[in-house]
Tab-separated table of C-alpha atoms and ligand atoms in Angstrom:
chain	number	residue	atom	x	y	z
A	1	MET	CA	-37.636	-22.909	5.609
A	2	VAL	CA	-38.951	-19.425	6.189
A	3	VAL	CA	-36.780	-17.193	8.333
A	4	GLU	CA	-38.862	-14.962	10.553
A	5	ILE	CA	-37.374	-11.469	10.770
A	6	ASN	CA	-38.642	-9.087	13.382
A	7	PRO	CA	-40.031	-6.123	11.375
A	8	ILE	CA	-39.043	-3.634	14.074
A	9	ALA	CA	-35.427	-4.876	13.920
A	10	VAL	CA	-35.458	-4.422	10.140
A	11	PHE	CA	-36.516	-0.780	10.453
A	12	VAL	CA	-33.972	-0.115	13.218
A	13	LEU	CA	-31.215	-1.613	11.046
A	14	ALA	CA	-32.410	0.432	8.052
A	15	PHE	CA	-32.270	3.589	10.205
A	16	VAL	CA	-28.726	2.896	11.455
A	17	PHE	CA	-27.532	1.968	7.950
A	18	GLY	CA	-29.143	5.118	6.538
A	19	ALA	CA	-27.532	7.337	9.207
A	20	CYS	CA	-24.068	5.894	8.419
A	21	ILE	CA	-24.560	6.506	4.690
A	22	GLY	CA	-25.856	10.002	5.544
A	23	SER	CA	-22.567	10.679	7.325
A	24	PHE	CA	-20.738	9.760	4.101
A	25	LEU	CA	-23.121	11.944	2.047
A	26	ASN	CA	-22.081	14.916	4.219
A	27	VAL	CA	-18.479	14.278	3.190
A	28	CYS	CA	-19.544	14.150	-0.492
A	29	ILE	CA	-21.590	17.369	-0.187
A	30	TYR	CA	-18.678	19.335	1.249
A	31	ARG	CA	-15.738	17.860	-0.651
A	32	MET	CA	-17.001	17.070	-4.163
A	33	PRO	CA	-17.525	20.705	-5.255
A	34	LEU	CA	-13.997	21.490	-3.976
A	35	HIS	CA	-12.605	18.542	-5.975
A	36	GLU	CA	-11.235	17.004	-2.787
A	37	SER	CA	-10.967	13.261	-2.243
A	38	ILE	CA	-14.042	11.815	-0.530
A	39	VAL	CA	-11.867	9.098	1.074
A	40	PHE	CA	-8.676	10.791	2.325
A	41	PRO	CA	-8.082	12.378	4.735
A	42	GLY	CA	-10.619	11.014	7.215
A	43	SER	CA	-13.232	13.275	8.800
A	44	HIS	CA	-11.664	16.251	10.500
A	45	CYS	CA	-12.719	19.581	11.953
A	46	ARG	CA	-12.809	22.209	9.188
A	47	SER	CA	-11.599	24.827	11.651
A	48	CYS	CA	-8.712	23.279	13.626
A	49	SER	CA	-8.038	20.293	11.289
A	50	THR	CA	-8.097	17.868	14.240
A	51	PRO	CA	-9.047	14.419	12.914
A	52	LEU	CA	-12.316	13.207	14.445
A	53	PRO	CA	-11.759	10.086	16.575
A	54	TRP	CA	-14.280	7.313	15.875
A	55	TYR	CA	-16.372	8.189	18.942
A	56	ASP	CA	-16.775	11.751	17.634
A	57	ASN	CA	-17.686	10.457	14.188
A	58	LEU	CA	-20.803	8.462	15.040
A	59	PRO	CA	-23.721	9.586	12.902
A	60	LEU	CA	-26.415	11.587	14.768
A	61	ILE	CA	-25.116	10.547	18.228
A	62	SER	CA	-21.824	12.495	18.197
A	63	TYR	CA	-23.599	15.665	17.111
A	64	LEU	CA	-26.034	15.373	20.042
A	65	VAL	CA	-23.382	14.407	22.616
A	66	ARG	CA	-21.012	17.232	21.565
A	67	ARG	CA	-23.969	19.606	21.116
A	68	GLY	CA	-22.812	20.278	17.553
A	69	ARG	CA	-19.322	21.460	18.489
A	70	CYS	CA	-15.785	20.306	17.734
A	71	GLY	CA	-14.461	18.341	20.738
A	72	SER	CA	-11.058	19.938	20.276
A	73	CYS	CA	-11.553	23.642	19.479
A	74	GLY	CA	-15.248	24.139	20.235
A	75	THR	CA	-16.166	25.501	16.790
A	76	ALA	CA	-19.877	24.986	16.074
A	77	PHE	CA	-20.672	22.573	13.225
A	78	SER	CA	-23.614	23.343	10.975
A	79	VAL	CA	-26.857	21.700	12.064
A	80	ARG	CA	-27.072	20.557	8.444
A	81	TYR	CA	-24.664	17.661	9.158
A	82	PHE	CA	-27.212	16.321	11.612
A	83	PHE	CA	-30.127	17.040	9.297
A	84	VAL	CA	-28.570	15.191	6.320
A	85	GLU	CA	-27.856	12.133	8.513
A	86	LEU	CA	-31.397	12.138	9.887
A	87	LEU	CA	-32.927	12.658	6.437
A	88	THR	CA	-30.912	9.771	4.942
A	89	ALA	CA	-31.808	7.504	7.867
A	90	LEU	CA	-35.533	8.287	7.509
A	91	MET	CA	-35.265	7.755	3.738
A	92	ALA	CA	-33.867	4.248	4.319
A	93	VAL	CA	-36.758	3.479	6.699
A	94	ALA	CA	-39.407	4.874	4.335
A	95	LEU	CA	-38.046	2.920	1.345
A	96	THR	CA	-37.896	-0.289	3.392
A	97	TRP	CA	-41.487	0.374	4.442
A	98	GLN	CA	-42.573	0.941	0.833
A	99	PHE	CA	-40.611	-1.793	-0.997
A	100	GLY	CA	-39.629	-4.265	1.766
A	101	LEU	CA	-36.268	-6.045	1.852
A	102	THR	CA	-35.855	-6.062	-1.907
A	103	LEU	CA	-33.451	-5.003	-4.609
A	104	SER	CA	-35.813	-2.101	-5.341
A	105	THR	CA	-35.174	-0.679	-1.865
A	106	LEU	CA	-31.416	-0.828	-2.364
A	107	GLY	CA	-31.551	0.684	-5.857
A	108	TYR	CA	-33.895	3.484	-4.866
A	109	PHE	CA	-31.863	4.188	-1.735
A	110	ALA	CA	-28.801	4.768	-3.933
A	111	PHE	CA	-30.968	6.995	-6.157
A	112	ALA	CA	-32.299	8.983	-3.171
A	113	ALA	CA	-28.770	9.336	-1.752
A	114	ALA	CA	-27.579	10.805	-5.068
A	115	LEU	CA	-30.528	13.245	-5.037
A	116	ILE	CA	-29.688	14.361	-1.478
A	117	VAL	CA	-26.059	15.086	-2.411
A	118	ILE	CA	-27.119	16.884	-5.611
A	119	THR	CA	-29.712	18.978	-3.746
A	120	PHE	CA	-27.288	20.391	-1.176
A	121	ILE	CA	-24.421	20.933	-3.634
A	122	ASP	CA	-26.816	22.741	-5.994
A	123	PHE	CA	-28.053	24.951	-3.124
A	124	ASP	CA	-24.493	25.850	-2.120
A	125	HIS	CA	-22.730	26.170	-5.475
A	126	GLN	CA	-25.448	26.204	-8.205
A	127	ILE	CA	-23.816	23.225	-9.870
A	128	ILE	CA	-24.780	19.584	-10.275
A	129	PRO	CA	-21.624	17.450	-10.500
A	130	ASP	CA	-21.422	15.343	-13.671
A	131	VAL	CA	-19.630	12.664	-11.643
A	132	ILE	CA	-22.982	11.942	-9.975
A	133	SER	CA	-25.553	12.567	-12.711
A	134	ILE	CA	-23.870	10.825	-15.682
A	135	PRO	CA	-23.056	7.548	-13.857
A	136	GLY	CA	-26.549	8.022	-12.341
A	137	VAL	CA	-28.154	7.711	-15.794
A	138	LEU	CA	-26.239	4.472	-16.439
A	139	ALA	CA	-27.072	3.152	-12.952
A	140	GLY	CA	-30.764	3.848	-13.588
A	141	LEU	CA	-30.707	1.933	-16.889
A	142	LEU	CA	-28.918	-0.997	-15.218
A	143	PHE	CA	-31.369	-0.887	-12.301
A	144	SER	CA	-34.316	-1.131	-14.713
A	145	LEU	CA	-32.901	-4.432	-16.034
A	146	LEU	CA	-32.774	-5.909	-12.509
A	147	SER	CA	-35.810	-4.198	-10.986
A	148	PRO	CA	-38.662	-6.491	-9.980
A	149	LEU	CA	-41.139	-3.594	-10.213
A	150	PRO	CA	-43.765	-4.109	-12.951
A	151	THR	CA	-43.751	-0.348	-13.641
A	152	LEU	CA	-40.081	-0.242	-14.655
A	153	ASP	CA	-38.363	-2.046	-17.532
A	154	ILE	CA	-35.475	-1.102	-19.798
A	155	TRP	CA	-37.761	0.655	-22.312
A	156	THR	CA	-39.618	2.867	-19.821
A	157	SER	CA	-36.224	3.652	-18.293
A	158	LEU	CA	-34.501	4.411	-21.615
A	159	ILE	CA	-37.414	6.533	-22.846
A	160	GLY	CA	-37.447	8.264	-19.437
A	161	ALA	CA	-33.782	9.220	-19.752
A	162	VAL	CA	-34.181	10.481	-23.326
A	163	VAL	CA	-37.466	12.339	-22.711
A	164	GLY	CA	-36.263	13.803	-19.391
A	165	GLY	CA	-32.926	15.031	-20.707
A	166	GLY	CA	-34.359	15.989	-24.119
A	167	PHE	CA	-37.192	18.094	-22.718
A	168	LEU	CA	-34.973	20.241	-20.497
A	169	LEU	CA	-32.357	20.498	-23.247
A	170	ALA	CA	-35.050	21.876	-25.581
A	171	VAL	CA	-36.182	24.341	-22.880
A	172	ALA	CA	-32.589	25.458	-22.266
A	173	LEU	CA	-31.855	25.904	-25.979
A	174	GLY	CA	-35.171	27.699	-26.526
A	175	TYR	CA	-34.548	30.045	-23.598
A	176	HIS	CA	-31.062	30.796	-24.871
A	177	ALA	CA	-32.377	31.449	-28.401
A	178	PHE	CA	-35.010	33.907	-27.159
A	179	THR	CA	-33.105	35.752	-24.444
A	180	GLY	CA	-29.444	35.170	-25.323
A	181	ARG	CA	-28.862	34.217	-21.677
A	182	GLU	CA	-28.185	30.934	-19.940
A	183	GLY	CA	-31.311	30.064	-17.990
A	184	MET	CA	-31.250	26.427	-17.185
A	185	GLY	CA	-27.907	24.733	-16.624
A	186	GLY	CA	-26.731	21.560	-18.348
A	187	GLY	CA	-26.651	19.998	-14.882
A	188	ASP	CA	-30.456	20.049	-14.700
A	189	VAL	CA	-30.657	18.320	-18.101
A	190	LYS	CA	-28.483	15.420	-16.907
A	191	LEU	CA	-30.289	15.290	-13.554
A	192	LEU	CA	-33.697	14.868	-15.203
A	193	ALA	CA	-32.224	12.197	-17.511
A	194	MET	CA	-31.088	10.332	-14.378
A	195	ILE	CA	-34.537	10.720	-12.796
A	196	GLY	CA	-36.162	9.386	-15.980
A	197	ALA	CA	-33.791	6.408	-16.042
A	198	PHE	CA	-34.595	5.430	-12.438
A	199	LEU	CA	-38.336	6.158	-12.411
A	200	GLY	CA	-39.383	5.667	-16.052
A	201	TRP	CA	-40.857	8.203	-18.473
A	202	ARG	CA	-44.186	8.440	-16.592
A	203	ALA	CA	-42.374	10.301	-13.829
A	204	ILE	CA	-41.163	13.089	-16.120
A	205	PRO	CA	-44.346	15.211	-16.535
A	206	PHE	CA	-45.091	14.926	-12.809
A	207	THR	CA	-41.535	15.841	-11.771
A	208	ILE	CA	-41.406	18.876	-14.091
A	209	PHE	CA	-44.869	20.056	-13.029
A	210	PHE	CA	-44.082	19.610	-9.333
A	211	ALA	CA	-40.648	21.267	-9.573
A	212	SER	CA	-42.021	24.242	-11.539
A	213	CYS	CA	-44.930	24.833	-9.116
A	214	VAL	CA	-42.939	24.455	-5.894
A	215	GLY	CA	-39.934	26.257	-7.373
A	216	SER	CA	-42.063	29.253	-8.447
A	217	LEU	CA	-43.791	29.349	-5.070
A	218	VAL	CA	-40.487	29.321	-3.174
A	219	GLY	CA	-38.962	31.839	-5.607
A	220	VAL	CA	-41.835	34.323	-5.223
A	221	THR	CA	-41.896	33.918	-1.434
A	222	THR	CA	-38.143	34.487	-1.213
A	223	MET	CA	-38.348	37.592	-3.403
A	224	ILE	CA	-41.197	39.072	-1.337
A	225	ARG	CA	-39.367	38.400	1.918
A	226	ARG	CA	-36.077	39.789	0.689
A	227	GLN	CA	-37.718	42.412	-1.526
A	228	ALA	CA	-34.965	41.420	-3.915
A	229	ASP	CA	-34.589	42.119	-7.612
A	230	SER	CA	-36.125	39.810	-10.195
A	231	GLN	CA	-32.750	38.302	-11.103
A	232	LEU	CA	-32.796	35.918	-8.151
A	233	ALA	CA	-31.179	32.708	-9.392
A	234	LEU	CA	-32.793	29.817	-7.583
A	235	PRO	CA	-31.283	26.396	-8.318
A	236	PHE	CA	-33.781	24.060	-10.014
A	237	GLY	CA	-32.057	20.793	-9.033
A	238	PRO	CA	-33.430	20.629	-5.471
A	239	PHE	CA	-37.013	20.986	-6.758
A	240	LEU	CA	-36.512	18.339	-9.453
A	241	SER	CA	-35.084	16.057	-6.764
A	242	LEU	CA	-38.005	16.678	-4.419
A	243	GLY	CA	-40.485	16.077	-7.257
A	244	ALA	CA	-38.754	12.799	-8.122
A	245	LEU	CA	-38.908	11.594	-4.504
A	246	CYS	CA	-42.608	12.526	-4.260
A	247	TYR	CA	-43.225	10.547	-7.441
A	248	LEU	CA	-41.260	7.593	-6.069
A	249	PHE	CA	-43.496	7.402	-2.989
A	250	PHE	CA	-46.854	8.724	-4.205
A	251	GLY	CA	-46.673	9.075	-7.999
A	252	GLU	CA	-48.505	5.939	-9.078
A	253	ARG	CA	-51.301	6.583	-6.575
A	254	LEU	CA	-51.574	10.277	-7.507
A	255	ILE	CA	-51.843	9.445	-11.218
A	256	ALA	CA	-54.469	6.743	-10.542
A	257	TRP	CA	-56.438	9.235	-8.444
A	258	TYR	CA	-56.139	11.958	-11.118
A	259	LEU	CA	-57.234	9.616	-13.926
A	260	GLY	CA	-60.164	8.546	-11.741
A	261	LEU	CA	-61.368	12.164	-11.641
A	262	LEU	CA	-61.577	12.409	-15.431
B	301	LIG	ZN1	-11.962	21.956	15.749
């Protein structure tokens, strides 16, 4: 018997599920760098500490209804809470669109969620928590064993983790040897190992190339606009994450197109 599922309903459910997870990702983004529990206490206003009742804790909706303010003290919440929920919801829809109702969708949604948390924590604190990236490498290896995708098996995943982490480690050590300064953090090394584990080694050159190009472009633009000194430290993690997501959605097609040009 084939169960007919309305495709619109599937996307609506993916959106709602994604928004709820996005709400949890907000908690991770704010609490993990402060080493606070991500479970207790429940969501509360950072200003007046009033716990948010369930109807003020609905993803996306509560922000719109309350116009981004605390229902108790009126303090404005950052629009980023809303943005992270919307981004996660759209990610769930896009992955369902790309991979259907499969294990791949679930695995890559967990991967994308980790990248979203890493991106915002790296922007705020210039750190990438080991508690995400190291289990992330293991999760990627495990995912490759279960993944139905023909492009990912345990070997492409394992080589991806080693090549990804190894390349950035070599760059970091080389930079340190030449300049005596810390350029790239160890967090980026573990992040690229995680990306390699989830996407396979083919993703590594693309992700590095993409992150370097977009990162340089953003860095130069920021320096021109701020007329700042050349010591601007821009986190690399968000660009690696963005490169990995671009590869996840378009990488295979981009590589096929590029090889077709040769
Ligand atoms: Zn408040």
